[in-house]
Coordinates of C-alpha atoms in Angstrom, one line a residue:
X277 CA 3.1 25.9 -33.3
X278 CA 2.5 27.8 -30.1
X279 CA -1.1 26.7 -30.2
X280 CA -0.1 23.0 -30.4
X281 CA 2.4 23.5 -27.7
X282 CA -0.3 24.9 -25.4
X283 CA -2.6 22.0 -26.3
X284 CA 0.2 19.5 -25.4
X285 CA 0.7 21.2 -22.1
X286 CA -3.1 21.1 -21.3
X287 CA -3.2 17.4 -22.3
X288 CA -0.4 16.7 -19.8
X289 CA -2.2 18.6 -17.1
X290 CA -5.4 16.6 -17.7
X291 CA -3.4 13.3 -17.6
X292 CA -1.7 14.3 -14.3
X293 CA -5.1 15.0 -12.8
X294 CA -6.4 11.7 -14.1
X295 CA -3.5 9.8 -12.7
X296 CA -3.9 11.4 -9.3
X297 CA -7.6 10.5 -9.3
X298 CA -6.9 7.0 -10.4
X299 CA -4.3 6.5 -7.6
X300 CA -7.0 7.7 -5.1
X301 CA -9.4 5.3 -6.7
X302 CA -7.1 2.4 -6.2
X303 CA -6.4 3.4 -2.6
X304 CA -10.1 3.8 -1.7
X305 CA -11.0 0.6 -3.4
X306 CA -8.2 -1.3 -1.5
X307 CA -9.6 0.2 1.8
X308 CA -13.1 -1.0 0.9
X309 CA -14.5 2.6 0.5
X310 CA -16.5 1.9 -2.7
X311 CA -18.4 5.2 -2.5
X312 CA -15.2 7.3 -2.8
X313 CA -13.5 4.8 -5.1
X314 CA -16.4 5.3 -7.6
X315 CA -16.2 9.0 -7.3
X316 CA -12.5 9.1 -7.9
X317 CA -12.9 6.7 -10.9
X318 CA -15.5 9.0 -12.4
X319 CA -13.3 12.0 -11.9
X320 CA -10.3 10.2 -13.5
X321 CA -12.5 9.2 -16.5
X322 CA -13.6 12.8 -16.8
X323 CA -10.0 14.0 -16.9
X324 CA -9.2 11.3 -19.5
X325 CA -12.1 12.5 -21.6
X326 CA -10.8 16.1 -21.5
X327 CA -7.3 14.9 -22.4
X328 CA -8.7 12.9 -25.3
X329 CA -10.6 15.9 -26.6
X330 CA -7.5 18.1 -26.4
X331 CA -5.5 15.4 -28.2
X332 CA -8.1 15.3 -31.0
X333 CA -7.9 19.1 -31.3
X334 CA -4.1 19.0 -31.4
X335 CA -4.2 16.4 -34.2
X336 CA -6.7 18.6 -36.1
X337 CA -4.5 21.6 -35.7
X338 CA -1.5 19.7 -36.9
X339 CA -3.3 18.5 -40.0
X340 CA -4.5 22.0 -40.8
X341 CA -0.9 23.3 -40.3
X342 CA 0.5 20.6 -42.6
X343 CA -1.6 22.0 -45.4
X344 CA 0.3 25.3 -45.4
X345 CA 3.5 24.7 -43.6
X346 CA 6.0 21.9 -43.4
X347 CA 6.9 21.4 -39.7
X348 CA 10.6 21.1 -39.0
X349 CA 12.0 17.7 -37.9
X350 CA 12.4 19.1 -34.3
X351 CA 8.7 20.2 -34.2
X352 CA 7.6 16.7 -35.5
X353 CA 9.8 15.0 -32.9
X354 CA 8.4 17.1 -30.1
X355 CA 4.8 16.2 -31.2
X356 CA 5.7 12.5 -31.6
X357 CA 7.2 12.4 -28.1
X358 CA 4.1 14.2 -26.7
X359 CA 1.8 11.8 -28.5
X360 CA 3.7 8.7 -27.3
X361 CA 3.5 10.0 -23.8
X362 CA -0.2 10.5 -24.1
X363 CA -0.8 7.0 -25.3
X364 CA 1.4 5.4 -22.6
X365 CA -0.1 7.5 -19.7
X366 CA -3.6 6.9 -20.9
X367 CA -3.0 3.2 -21.1
X368 CA -1.5 3.1 -17.6
X369 CA -4.4 5.2 -16.1
X370 CA -7.0 2.9 -17.7
X371 CA -5.1 -0.1 -16.3
X372 CA -5.4 1.4 -12.8
X373 CA -9.1 2.1 -13.3
X374 CA -9.7 -1.5 -14.4
X375 CA -8.5 -2.9 -11.0

């Protein structure tokens, strides 16, 4: 479970970076600076891609773990909360990048 916890932490870090870049994108776009807006959008999308890769890896690890170990309710709730946060933050960042 430590491995999954680390993955969840890394996912959160990537999403924080993506959010920051997305906010910079919106700001630059609002100011008419399309060159930097496009750069920030690209960086945000890169961070989202990294978060998605890590999310896929975490799911794979959980599926492997489920084959040999039944996670406790508390472990499952932590993952569910992390997964829900991933979905919500990803949707919000994508919404910002679609502006």
